[in-house]
CSV table of C-alpha atoms in Angstrom, one decimal:
chain,number,residue,atom,x,y,z
A,1,MET,CA,0.0,0.0,0.0
A,2,ASN,CA,1.4,3.4,-0.9
A,3,GLY,CA,2.0,5.9,1.9
A,4,LEU,CA,0.6,9.4,2.4
A,5,PHE,CA,1.8,12.0,-0.1
A,6,SER,CA,3.9,9.4,-2.0
A,7,ALA,CA,3.6,9.4,-5.8
A,8,ARG,CA,1.2,6.6,-6.6
A,9,ASP,CA,-0.2,5.7,-9.9
A,10,GLN,CA,-3.8,4.8,-10.0
A,11,ARG,CA,-5.6,2.3,-12.1
A,12,ALA,CA,-7.9,3.5,-14.9
A,13,LEU,CA,-11.4,4.5,-13.9
A,14,SER,CA,-12.6,1.6,-16.0
A,15,ALA,CA,-11.1,-0.8,-13.4
A,16,VAL,CA,-13.7,0.4,-10.9
A,17,PRO,CA,-16.8,-1.8,-11.2
A,18,ALA,CA,-19.8,0.2,-12.5
A,19,TRP,CA,-22.0,-0.5,-9.4
A,20,ILE,CA,-19.4,1.2,-7.2
A,21,LEU,CA,-19.5,4.4,-9.3
A,22,TRP,CA,-23.3,4.4,-9.2
A,23,LEU,CA,-23.3,3.7,-5.5
A,24,LEU,CA,-20.9,6.5,-4.8
A,25,ALA,CA,-22.9,9.0,-6.9
A,26,ALA,CA,-26.2,8.0,-5.3
A,27,ALA,CA,-24.7,8.1,-1.8
A,28,MET,CA,-23.3,11.5,-2.3
A,29,ALA,CA,-26.6,12.8,-3.7
A,30,ALA,CA,-28.5,11.2,-0.7
A,31,GLN,CA,-26.1,12.7,1.8
A,32,ILE,CA,-26.3,16.2,0.4
A,33,GLY,CA,-30.1,16.0,0.1
A,34,TRP,CA,-30.4,14.6,3.6
A,35,GLN,CA,-28.2,17.2,5.2
A,36,SER,CA,-29.8,20.1,3.3
A,37,ALA,CA,-33.2,19.1,4.6
A,38,GLY,CA,-32.0,19.1,8.2
A,39,ARG,CA,-29.8,22.2,8.4
A,40,SER,CA,-29.0,23.3,12.0
A,41,ARG,CA,-30.2,26.8,12.9
A,42,ALA,CA,-29.6,29.1,15.9
A,43,PRO,CA,-31.1,27.6,19.0
A,44,GLU,CA,-34.4,29.0,20.4
A,45,ALA,CA,-34.6,30.9,23.7
A,46,SER,CA,-36.3,27.9,25.3
A,47,ASP,CA,-33.3,25.7,24.4
A,48,LEU,CA,-31.0,27.6,26.9
A,49,PRO,CA,-30.2,25.0,29.5
A,50,PRO,CA,-29.8,25.8,33.2
A,51,ALA,CA,-26.3,27.2,34.0
A,52,PRO,CA,-23.7,24.9,35.5
A,53,THR,CA,-21.7,26.0,38.5
A,54,ALA,CA,-18.4,27.6,37.9
A,55,ALA,CA,-16.6,24.6,39.3
A,56,VAL,CA,-18.3,22.3,36.7
A,57,LEU,CA,-17.4,24.7,33.9
A,58,GLN,CA,-13.8,24.8,35.0
A,59,LEU,CA,-13.7,21.0,35.2
A,60,ALA,CA,-15.1,20.8,31.6
A,61,GLY,CA,-12.3,23.2,30.5
A,62,LEU,CA,-9.6,20.7,31.6
A,63,GLY,CA,-7.4,23.6,32.6
A,64,GLU,CA,-8.0,25.7,29.5
A,65,ASN,CA,-10.3,28.1,31.3
A,66,ALA,CA,-9.5,31.2,29.1
A,67,ALA,CA,-10.4,29.3,26.0
A,68,LEU,CA,-13.5,27.7,27.5
A,69,ALA,CA,-14.9,31.0,28.9
A,70,ARG,CA,-14.6,32.7,25.5
A,71,LEU,CA,-16.1,29.8,23.5
A,72,ALA,CA,-18.9,29.5,26.1
A,73,ILE,CA,-19.9,33.1,25.7
A,74,VAL,CA,-19.9,32.8,21.8
A,75,TRP,CA,-22.1,29.7,22.2
A,76,LEU,CA,-24.4,31.6,24.7
A,77,LEU,CA,-24.8,34.5,22.3
A,78,ALA,CA,-26.3,32.1,19.7
A,79,PHE,CA,-29.4,31.5,21.7
A,80,ASP,CA,-32.5,33.4,20.6
A,81,SER,CA,-30.4,35.3,18.0
A,82,ARG,CA,-31.7,34.0,14.7
A,83,GLY,CA,-31.4,36.4,11.7
A,84,ASP,CA,-35.2,36.5,11.3
A,85,ASN,CA,-35.7,37.4,14.9
A,86,ALA,CA,-37.0,41.0,15.1
A,87,ILE,CA,-35.7,41.6,18.7
A,88,PRO,CA,-33.0,39.1,19.6
A,89,TYR,CA,-32.5,37.9,23.2
A,90,GLN,CA,-35.8,39.3,24.4
A,91,ARG,CA,-37.4,35.8,25.0
A,92,LEU,CA,-34.4,34.4,27.0
A,93,ASP,CA,-34.9,33.3,30.6
A,94,TYR,CA,-32.7,36.0,32.2
A,95,GLY,CA,-32.4,33.9,35.4
A,96,ARG,CA,-30.6,31.2,33.5
A,97,LEU,CA,-28.8,33.7,31.4
A,98,ILE,CA,-27.3,35.5,34.4
A,99,GLY,CA,-26.4,32.1,35.8
A,100,TRP,CA,-24.4,31.3,32.7
A,101,LEU,CA,-22.7,34.7,32.6
A,102,GLY,CA,-21.8,34.4,36.2
A,103,ALA,CA,-20.3,30.9,35.7
A,104,ILE,CA,-18.4,32.0,32.7
A,105,LEU,CA,-17.1,35.1,34.5
A,106,ALA,CA,-16.0,33.0,37.4
A,107,THR,CA,-14.2,30.6,35.0
A,108,ASP,CA,-12.0,33.4,33.6
A,109,PRO,CA,-12.4,36.5,35.8
A,110,ARG,CA,-10.0,38.5,33.7
A,111,SER,CA,-12.1,38.2,30.5
A,112,GLY,CA,-14.1,41.3,29.6
A,113,TYR,CA,-16.3,39.3,27.2
A,114,PRO,CA,-19.1,38.3,29.7
A,115,LEU,CA,-19.6,41.8,31.0
A,116,PHE,CA,-19.3,43.3,27.5
A,117,ALA,CA,-22.1,41.0,26.4
A,118,ALA,CA,-24.1,41.8,29.5
A,119,SER,CA,-23.8,45.6,29.2
A,120,ARG,CA,-23.9,46.0,25.4
A,121,ILE,CA,-26.2,43.2,24.3
A,122,TYR,CA,-28.3,41.6,27.0
A,123,ALA,CA,-29.0,44.8,28.9
A,124,ASP,CA,-30.1,46.5,25.7
A,125,VAL,CA,-33.2,44.5,24.9
A,126,GLY,CA,-36.0,47.0,25.5
A,127,ASP,CA,-37.7,45.0,28.2
A,128,PRO,CA,-37.3,47.0,31.5
A,129,ALA,CA,-37.6,44.0,33.8
A,130,ARG,CA,-34.9,42.1,31.9
A,131,MET,CA,-32.8,45.2,31.6
A,132,ARG,CA,-32.9,45.8,35.4
A,133,ARG,CA,-31.9,42.2,36.2
A,134,MET,CA,-28.9,42.5,33.8
A,135,LEU,CA,-27.9,45.8,35.2
A,136,GLU,CA,-28.0,44.4,38.8
A,137,PHE,CA,-25.8,41.5,37.6
A,138,ILE,CA,-23.3,44.0,36.2
A,139,ASP,CA,-23.3,46.1,39.4
A,140,GLN,CA,-22.6,43.0,41.5
A,141,ALA,CA,-19.9,41.7,39.2
A,142,PHE,CA,-18.2,45.2,39.0
A,143,ALA,CA,-17.4,45.2,42.7
A,144,ALA,CA,-15.1,42.1,42.4
A,145,ASP,CA,-12.7,43.9,40.0
A,146,PRO,CA,-13.6,47.6,39.6
A,147,ASN,CA,-10.5,48.8,37.7
A,148,ARG,CA,-11.0,46.2,35.0
A,149,ARG,CA,-14.8,46.1,34.9
A,150,TRP,CA,-15.7,49.8,35.1
A,151,PRO,CA,-16.7,50.2,31.4
A,152,ALA,CA,-19.6,47.8,31.9
A,153,LEU,CA,-20.9,49.7,34.9
A,154,ALA,CA,-20.5,53.0,33.0
A,155,GLN,CA,-22.6,51.6,30.2
A,156,ALA,CA,-25.1,50.4,32.8
A,157,ALA,CA,-25.4,53.9,34.2
A,158,LEU,CA,-26.1,55.3,30.7
A,159,LEU,CA,-28.7,52.6,30.1
A,160,ALA,CA,-30.4,53.3,33.4
A,161,LYS,CA,-30.6,57.0,32.6
A,162,HIS,CA,-31.5,57.0,29.0
A,163,ARG,CA,-33.4,53.7,28.5
A,164,LEU,CA,-35.0,53.1,31.9
A,165,HIS,CA,-35.3,56.8,32.7
A,166,ASP,CA,-34.3,55.9,36.2
A,167,LEU,CA,-32.0,58.7,37.3
A,168,PRO,CA,-31.6,57.5,40.9
A,169,LEU,CA,-30.4,54.1,39.7
A,170,ALA,CA,-28.0,55.7,37.2
A,171,ARG,CA,-26.6,57.9,40.0
A,172,ARG,CA,-26.2,55.0,42.2
A,173,TYR,CA,-24.1,53.1,39.6
A,174,ALA,CA,-22.1,56.3,38.9
A,175,ALA,CA,-21.4,56.8,42.6
A,176,THR,CA,-20.3,53.2,42.9
A,177,LEU,CA,-18.0,53.6,39.9
A,178,GLU,CA,-16.5,56.7,41.4
A,179,LYS,CA,-16.0,55.2,44.8
A,180,LEU,CA,-14.4,51.9,43.8
A,181,THR,CA,-12.2,52.7,40.8
A,182,THR,CA,-8.6,53.5,41.8
A,183,ASP,CA,-6.7,53.0,38.5
A,184,PRO,CA,-5.3,56.4,37.4
A,185,THR,CA,-5.7,55.4,33.7
A,186,VAL,CA,-9.5,55.4,34.1
A,187,PRO,CA,-10.7,58.5,32.1
A,188,SER,CA,-11.7,61.6,34.1
A,189,TRP,CA,-15.4,61.5,32.9
A,190,ALA,CA,-15.6,58.0,34.3
A,191,ARG,CA,-14.0,59.0,37.6
A,192,GLN,CA,-16.6,61.8,37.7
A,193,MET,CA,-19.4,59.6,36.4
A,194,GLU,CA,-22.1,61.3,38.5
A,195,ILE,CA,-21.4,64.7,36.9
A,196,PHE,CA,-21.3,63.0,33.5
A,197,ILE,CA,-24.7,61.4,34.2
A,198,LEU,CA,-26.2,64.6,35.4
A,199,ASP,CA,-25.0,66.5,32.3
A,200,ASP,CA,-27.7,67.5,29.9
A,201,MET,CA,-26.3,65.3,27.1
A,202,ASN,CA,-28.6,63.1,25.1
A,203,GLU,CA,-27.9,59.4,24.8
A,204,LEU,CA,-26.1,59.7,21.5
A,205,GLN,CA,-23.8,62.4,22.8
A,206,ALA,CA,-23.0,60.5,25.9
A,207,ALA,CA,-22.4,57.3,24.0
A,208,LYS,CA,-20.0,59.2,21.7
A,209,VAL,CA,-18.1,60.7,24.6
A,210,MET,CA,-17.8,57.2,26.2
A,211,LEU,CA,-16.6,55.5,23.0
A,212,GLY,CA,-14.1,58.4,22.4
A,213,GLY,CA,-12.9,58.0,26.0
A,214,LEU,CA,-12.5,54.3,25.7
A,215,LEU,CA,-10.5,54.7,22.5
A,216,ALA,CA,-8.3,57.5,24.0
A,217,THR,CA,-7.3,55.4,27.0
A,218,GLY,CA,-6.5,52.4,24.8
A,219,ARG,CA,-9.2,50.2,26.4
A,220,ILE,CA,-10.5,49.2,23.0
A,221,GLN,CA,-7.8,47.6,20.9
A,222,ASP,CA,-9.7,44.9,19.2
A,223,PRO,CA,-10.9,46.0,15.8
A,224,ASP,CA,-14.0,43.8,16.0
A,225,GLU,CA,-15.0,45.4,19.3
A,226,LEU,CA,-14.5,48.9,17.8
A,227,ARG,CA,-16.6,47.9,14.7
A,228,PHE,CA,-19.3,46.5,16.9
A,229,LEU,CA,-19.5,49.6,19.1
A,230,GLN,CA,-19.4,51.9,16.0
A,231,GLY,CA,-22.3,49.9,14.6
A,232,ARG,CA,-24.2,50.3,17.8
A,233,LEU,CA,-23.6,54.0,17.7
A,234,ALA,CA,-24.9,54.2,14.1
A,235,ASP,CA,-28.0,52.3,15.2
A,236,LEU,CA,-28.6,54.6,18.0
A,237,GLU,CA,-28.2,57.6,15.8
A,238,ARG,CA,-30.7,56.2,13.3
A,239,ARG,CA,-33.1,55.4,16.1
A,240,LEU,CA,-32.9,58.9,17.6
A,241,GLN,CA,-33.3,60.6,14.2
A,242,HIS,CA,-36.3,58.3,13.5
A,243,SER,CA,-37.9,59.2,16.8
A,244,GLN,CA,-37.4,62.9,16.1
A,245,GLY,CA,-38.9,62.5,12.6
A,246,LYS,CA,-35.7,63.3,10.7
A,247,PRO,CA,-34.6,61.2,7.7
A,248,PRO,CA,-31.5,59.1,8.5
A,249,ARG,CA,-28.2,60.4,7.1
B,1,MET,CA,-22.8,-6.3,-4.7
B,2,PRO,CA,-20.5,-9.1,-3.8
B,3,MET,CA,-21.9,-9.9,-0.4
B,4,ASN,CA,-21.1,-13.6,-0.7
B,5,ARG,CA,-19.1,-16.4,1.0
B,6,PRO,CA,-15.6,-14.7,0.6
B,7,THR,CA,-17.0,-11.5,2.2
B,8,SER,CA,-18.4,-13.4,5.2
B,9,THR,CA,-15.1,-15.3,5.5
B,10,VAL,CA,-13.1,-12.1,5.7
B,11,ALA,CA,-15.6,-10.7,8.2
B,12,ARG,CA,-15.2,-13.8,10.3
B,13,TYR,CA,-11.4,-13.5,10.4
B,14,VAL,CA,-11.8,-9.8,11.3
B,15,LEU,CA,-13.9,-10.9,14.4
B,16,ILE,CA,-11.3,-13.6,15.2
B,17,GLU,CA,-8.5,-11.1,15.0
B,18,ALA,CA,-10.4,-8.7,17.3
B,19,ARG,CA,-11.1,-11.4,19.8
B,20,ARG,CA,-7.4,-12.4,19.9
B,21,SER,CA,-6.1,-8.9,20.1
B,22,ALA,CA,-6.0,-6.6,23.2
B,23,LEU,CA,-9.4,-5.1,22.2
B,24,PRO,CA,-11.5,-7.3,24.6
B,25,TRP,CA,-9.2,-6.5,27.5
B,26,LEU,CA,-9.2,-2.8,26.7
B,27,ALA,CA,-13.0,-2.8,26.4
B,28,ALA,CA,-13.3,-4.5,29.8
B,29,ALA,CA,-10.9,-2.0,31.2
B,30,CYS,CA,-13.1,0.8,30.0
B,31,VAL,CA,-16.1,-0.8,31.7
B,32,LEU,CA,-14.2,-1.1,34.9
B,33,ALA,CA,-13.0,2.6,34.6
B,34,ALA,CA,-16.7,3.6,34.1
B,35,LEU,CA,-17.8,1.7,37.1
B,36,GLY,CA,-14.9,3.2,39.1
B,37,LEU,CA,-16.0,6.7,38.0
B,38,ALA,CA,-19.6,5.9,39.0
B,39,GLY,CA,-18.4,4.7,42.4
B,40,PHE,CA,-16.4,7.9,42.9
B,41,LEU,CA,-19.3,10.1,41.8
B,42,SER,CA,-21.7,8.4,44.2
B,43,GLN,CA,-19.4,9.4,47.0
B,44,VAL,CA,-19.2,13.1,46.1
B,45,ALA,CA,-22.7,13.8,44.7
B,46,ILE,CA,-25.2,15.4,47.1
B,47,THR,CA,-28.2,15.1,44.7
B,48,GLU,CA,-29.1,13.4,41.5
B,49,SER,CA,-26.4,10.9,42.1
B,50,ALA,CA,-28.0,8.2,39.8
B,51,ALA,CA,-28.4,10.7,37.0
B,52,LEU,CA,-24.8,11.9,37.5
B,53,GLN,CA,-23.4,8.4,37.4
B,54,ALA,CA,-25.5,7.4,34.3
B,55,SER,CA,-24.7,10.5,32.3
B,56,ALA,CA,-21.0,10.5,33.1
B,57,CYS,CA,-20.6,6.8,32.5
B,58,ALA,CA,-22.5,6.9,29.2
B,59,ALA,CA,-20.4,9.9,28.0
B,60,LEU,CA,-17.2,8.1,29.0
B,61,LEU,CA,-18.2,4.8,27.4
B,62,ARG,CA,-19.3,6.5,24.2
B,63,ALA,CA,-15.9,8.2,23.8
B,64,CYS,CA,-14.1,4.9,24.7
B,65,ALA,CA,-16.1,3.0,22.1
B,66,VAL,CA,-15.3,5.4,19.3
B,67,PHE,CA,-11.6,5.7,20.2
B,68,LEU,CA,-11.0,2.0,20.7
B,69,LEU,CA,-12.8,1.0,17.5
B,70,ALA,CA,-11.0,3.6,15.4
B,71,MET,CA,-7.6,2.7,16.7
B,72,HIS,CA,-8.3,-1.1,16.2
B,73,VAL,CA,-9.5,-0.7,12.6
B,74,ILE,CA,-6.6,1.6,11.6
B,75,ALA,CA,-3.9,-0.5,13.4
B,76,SER,CA,-5.3,-3.7,11.8
B,77,VAL,CA,-5.5,-2.4,8.3
B,78,VAL,CA,-2.1,-0.7,8.3
B,79,ARG,CA,-0.4,-3.7,9.8
B,80,GLU,CA,-1.9,-6.0,7.3
B,81,ALA,CA,-0.8,-3.8,4.5
B,82,ASN,CA,2.8,-3.5,5.9
B,83,ASP,CA,3.0,-7.2,6.4
B,84,LYS,CA,2.0,-7.8,2.8
B,85,GLY,CA,-1.0,-9.7,4.0
B,86,LEU,CA,-3.2,-7.6,1.8
B,87,GLU,CA,-1.3,-8.7,-1.3
B,88,LEU,CA,-1.5,-12.3,-0.2
B,89,ALA,CA,-5.3,-12.0,0.3
B,90,LEU,CA,-5.9,-10.5,-3.1
B,91,ALA,CA,-3.8,-13.2,-4.7
B,92,LEU,CA,-6.5,-15.6,-3.7
B,93,PRO,CA,-9.8,-15.8,-5.6
B,94,LEU,CA,-11.1,-12.7,-3.8
B,95,SER,CA,-12.3,-9.5,-5.4
B,96,ARG,CA,-11.3,-6.2,-4.0
B,97,PRO,CA,-14.9,-5.2,-3.2
B,98,ALA,CA,-15.4,-8.5,-1.4
B,99,TRP,CA,-12.2,-8.0,0.7
B,100,TYR,CA,-13.2,-4.4,1.5
B,101,LEU,CA,-16.8,-5.2,2.4
B,102,GLY,CA,-15.7,-8.2,4.4
B,103,LYS,CA,-13.4,-6.1,6.4
B,104,LEU,CA,-16.1,-3.5,6.9
B,105,LEU,CA,-18.7,-6.1,8.0
B,106,GLY,CA,-16.3,-7.5,10.5
B,107,PHE,CA,-15.4,-4.1,12.0
B,108,VAL,CA,-19.1,-3.1,12.1
B,109,ALA,CA,-19.9,-6.4,14.0
B,110,THR,CA,-17.0,-5.6,16.4
B,111,GLY,CA,-18.4,-2.2,17.0
B,112,ALA,CA,-21.9,-3.6,17.6
B,113,LEU,CA,-20.5,-6.2,20.1
B,114,MET,CA,-18.6,-3.4,22.0
B,115,SER,CA,-21.8,-1.2,22.1
B,116,LEU,CA,-23.6,-4.1,23.6
B,117,LEU,CA,-20.9,-4.7,26.2
B,118,PHE,CA,-20.8,-1.0,27.1
B,119,ALA,CA,-24.5,-0.8,27.6
B,120,LEU,CA,-24.4,-3.5,30.3
B,121,PRO,CA,-23.0,-1.4,33.2
B,122,LEU,CA,-25.6,1.3,32.4
B,123,LEU,CA,-28.4,-1.1,33.3
B,124,ALA,CA,-27.9,-0.2,36.9
B,125,TRP,CA,-29.2,3.4,36.4
B,126,SER,CA,-31.3,3.3,33.2
B,127,ARG,CA,-34.6,1.9,31.9
B,128,PRO,CA,-34.0,-1.0,29.5
B,129,ALA,CA,-36.0,0.6,26.7
B,130,ASP,CA,-34.0,3.9,26.9
B,131,LEU,CA,-30.8,1.9,27.2
B,132,ALA,CA,-31.7,-0.2,24.1
B,133,ALA,CA,-32.1,3.0,22.1
B,134,TRP,CA,-28.8,4.3,23.4
B,135,SER,CA,-27.0,1.1,22.6
B,136,LEU,CA,-28.5,0.9,19.1
B,137,ALA,CA,-27.5,4.5,18.4
B,138,LEU,CA,-24.0,3.8,19.7
B,139,ALA,CA,-23.7,0.7,17.4
B,140,ALA,CA,-24.8,3.0,14.5
B,141,GLU,CA,-22.2,5.6,15.4
B,142,SER,CA,-19.6,2.9,15.7
B,143,ALA,CA,-20.5,1.6,12.3
B,144,VAL,CA,-19.9,5.1,10.8
B,145,ILE,CA,-16.6,5.3,12.7
B,146,ALA,CA,-15.5,1.9,11.5
B,147,ALA,CA,-16.3,2.9,7.9
B,148,ALA,CA,-14.4,6.2,8.3
B,149,ALA,CA,-11.4,4.5,9.9
B,150,LEU,CA,-11.3,1.8,7.1
B,151,PHE,CA,-11.6,4.4,4.4
B,152,PHE,CA,-8.8,6.6,5.8
B,153,ALA,CA,-6.6,3.7,6.7
B,154,THR,CA,-6.7,2.2,3.2
B,155,ALA,CA,-6.6,5.6,1.5
B,156,LEU,CA,-3.8,7.2,3.5
B,157,GLY,CA,-1.8,4.0,4.4
B,158,GLN,CA,-0.3,5.6,7.5
B,159,THR,CA,-1.4,5.1,11.1
B,160,VAL,CA,-0.9,8.7,12.4
B,161,ALA,CA,-2.5,10.3,9.4
B,162,ALA,CA,-5.5,8.0,9.5
B,163,ILE,CA,-6.0,8.5,13.3
B,164,ALA,CA,-5.8,12.3,12.8
B,165,ALA,CA,-8.3,12.2,9.9
B,166,VAL,CA,-10.8,10.0,11.8
B,167,LEU,CA,-10.7,12.0,15.0
B,168,GLY,CA,-10.9,15.2,13.1
B,169,LEU,CA,-13.9,14.0,11.3
B,170,TYR,CA,-15.5,12.9,14.5
B,171,VAL,CA,-14.9,16.1,16.5
B,172,LEU,CA,-16.1,18.2,13.5
B,173,ALA,CA,-19.2,16.2,13.1
B,174,ARG,CA,-20.0,16.4,16.8
B,175,SER,CA,-19.5,20.2,16.9
B,176,MET,CA,-20.9,21.2,13.4
B,177,ALA,CA,-24.5,21.9,14.6
B,178,ALA,CA,-23.1,24.3,17.3
B,179,ILE,CA,-20.8,25.9,14.7
B,180,GLN,CA,-23.7,26.4,12.3
B,181,ALA,CA,-25.9,27.8,15.0
B,182,ILE,CA,-23.2,30.3,16.1
B,183,ALA,CA,-22.5,31.3,12.4
B,184,GLY,CA,-26.1,32.0,11.8
B,185,GLY,CA,-26.6,34.3,14.9
B,186,ALA,CA,-27.7,37.9,14.8
B,187,LEU,CA,-24.2,39.2,15.7
B,188,ALA,CA,-22.5,37.4,12.9
B,189,ASP,CA,-20.6,39.5,10.5
B,190,GLU,CA,-22.8,40.6,7.6
B,191,GLY,CA,-19.9,41.4,5.3
B,192,ALA,CA,-18.6,39.4,2.4
B,193,ALA,CA,-16.1,37.6,4.7
B,194,GLY,CA,-18.9,36.6,7.1
B,195,GLN,CA,-21.1,35.4,4.3
B,196,ALA,CA,-18.2,33.4,2.8
B,197,ALA,CA,-17.6,31.8,6.3
B,198,ARG,CA,-21.3,30.9,6.6
B,199,TRP,CA,-21.3,29.3,3.1
B,200,LEU,CA,-18.1,27.4,4.0
B,201,VAL,CA,-19.6,26.1,7.2
B,202,ASP,CA,-22.9,25.1,5.5
B,203,GLY,CA,-21.0,23.4,2.7
B,204,LEU,CA,-18.9,21.5,5.2
B,205,ALA,CA,-22.0,20.4,7.1
B,206,LEU,CA,-23.4,18.8,3.9
B,207,LEU,CA,-20.4,16.4,3.9
B,208,LEU,CA,-20.6,15.4,7.6
B,209,PRO,CA,-22.9,13.1,9.5
B,210,LYS,CA,-25.0,14.4,12.4
B,211,LEU,CA,-23.2,12.7,15.2
B,212,ASP,CA,-24.2,15.3,17.8
B,213,ALA,CA,-27.8,14.1,17.8
B,214,MET,CA,-27.1,10.6,19.0
B,215,PRO,CA,-26.5,8.6,21.2
B,216,ARG,CA,-26.9,11.2,24.0
B,217,ALA,CA,-26.5,10.5,27.7
B,218,ASP,CA,-29.7,12.5,28.4
B,219,TRP,CA,-31.7,9.7,26.8
B,220,LEU,CA,-30.8,7.6,29.9
B,221,LEU,CA,-32.1,10.4,32.2
B,222,TYR,CA,-35.2,11.8,30.5
B,223,GLY,CA,-36.2,9.0,28.1
B,224,ALA,CA,-34.9,8.2,24.7
B,225,ALA,CA,-36.0,10.0,21.5
B,226,SER,CA,-39.3,8.9,20.0
B,227,GLY,CA,-39.3,6.1,17.5
B,228,ALA,CA,-39.7,8.4,14.6
B,229,GLU,CA,-36.8,10.7,15.7
B,230,LEU,CA,-34.6,7.7,16.3
B,231,ALA,CA,-35.4,6.2,12.9
B,232,LYS,CA,-34.7,9.6,11.2
B,233,ALA,CA,-31.3,9.9,13.0
B,234,LEU,CA,-30.4,6.3,12.1
B,235,ALA,CA,-31.4,6.8,8.5
B,236,GLY,CA,-29.1,9.9,8.4
B,237,LEU,CA,-26.2,7.8,9.7
B,238,ALA,CA,-27.0,5.0,7.3
B,239,VAL,CA,-26.8,7.4,4.3
B,240,TYR,CA,-23.4,8.5,5.5
B,241,PHE,CA,-22.2,4.9,6.1
B,242,VAL,CA,-23.1,4.1,2.5
B,243,LEU,CA,-21.3,7.2,1.3
B,244,LEU,CA,-18.1,6.3,3.2
B,245,THR,CA,-18.4,2.7,2.0
B,246,ALA,CA,-18.8,3.7,-1.6
B,247,ALA,CA,-15.9,6.2,-1.4
B,248,GLY,CA,-13.7,3.5,0.2
B,249,LEU,CA,-14.6,1.0,-2.5
B,250,PHE,CA,-14.0,3.5,-5.3
B,251,ASP,CA,-10.5,4.5,-3.9
B,252,PHE,CA,-9.5,0.9,-3.2
B,253,SER,CA,-10.6,-0.3,-6.6
B,254,ARG,CA,-8.5,2.3,-8.3
B,255,ARG,CA,-5.4,1.7,-6.2
B,256,ASN,CA,-2.3,0.1,-7.8
B,257,LEU,CA,-1.0,-2.1,-5.0
């Protein structure tokens, strides 16, 4: 038998019995037809299983916690996110979702992905009850590592002010952020978050200031994250123009 | 198709080889390891201990069945080729398709026997009907793995390359549904690169079996899939089994030995 990559001459196609050729063609057609009929799609909200404990997740990672935490969050984001879904993530069980986010965060506490997803995606669903639960989760997670997790709480404060129209809640988050962050590289607007929240800026202006601040301090280095945030900013701009009756630019 | 006496003779010798090799001992060791794991879990679980034991053992035994069978098939075929046993066999009045199908039949029977053996320890925690469905699905999965291992071992002719190809196929087939689901999500890149990646993933999925669907350990906890679902999943694996067999027959028939 010839080895891998070795030059080997093959017999003519006529050496292959005809029934094998027909079988191969028919089997290939059947396989493609069968798989085309049963294409996998993004899972439904109801498919989200209960969250495991952080210890179980760490065990499943076999020591590769950083990789597992990131793969798990990518997998989690697929639930209730089908392309034909008008408002993704709104049907998810937020109790389970928060359980998953907490377990993933505990698996790799230095990863910013879980709180990024919590503040930028799951807390931005339009359902006040779900938003409040997610903001509370962010607030609790922030206390464990304020200098690393402040961008999520800053976003939570903005959402509380502009989406929930709950100024006391926004001020509480802002005050917590001011009190617990000690890193001198945190931008001044974040260290004076309460003033920033009380400023008479609209949501778009505040979001632009925040994105600019994050860029200036080098917090955003990933081009995909920058693209995602710029896309969100454009969405916000379109939405505000639409609500004010102006045609989008 | 030449499913006649030479084919069954080759299949019988494959079974005899499997019985005389270390495979039965390794399979028994896997059962003992699963029972040991169950014993350990029963000591540390504070609730759902039976469910924990059943699911962990089933997952471990499934992985063991696939790994052992793939290694056995590849080692057997490559050794026979290196020892010139293949040339000797084909010098006899035995056609190439008869040799290939006989080997495949023997390896499929080996996988089925191993599936039966691996189902036995799970009787302690599962309903017989659910376990029968799990065992049947494991036998079907083993048949696909045996066909893939035989195909890659004859086509590549090298142990390491064939092992890598079979395990790669298995891992990809088990994870493809999740990869497709992630690729189709709302946050996926809408640009040309994202679209190309989705097409690539969808195209790849067409060429893989749905191994993620069965046999799953949760069948032993919450009841097996319905008869119709099981039949549909088995039919999908049967289609892929025929495809691998046809591809192997085609390649082996064209090979200049």
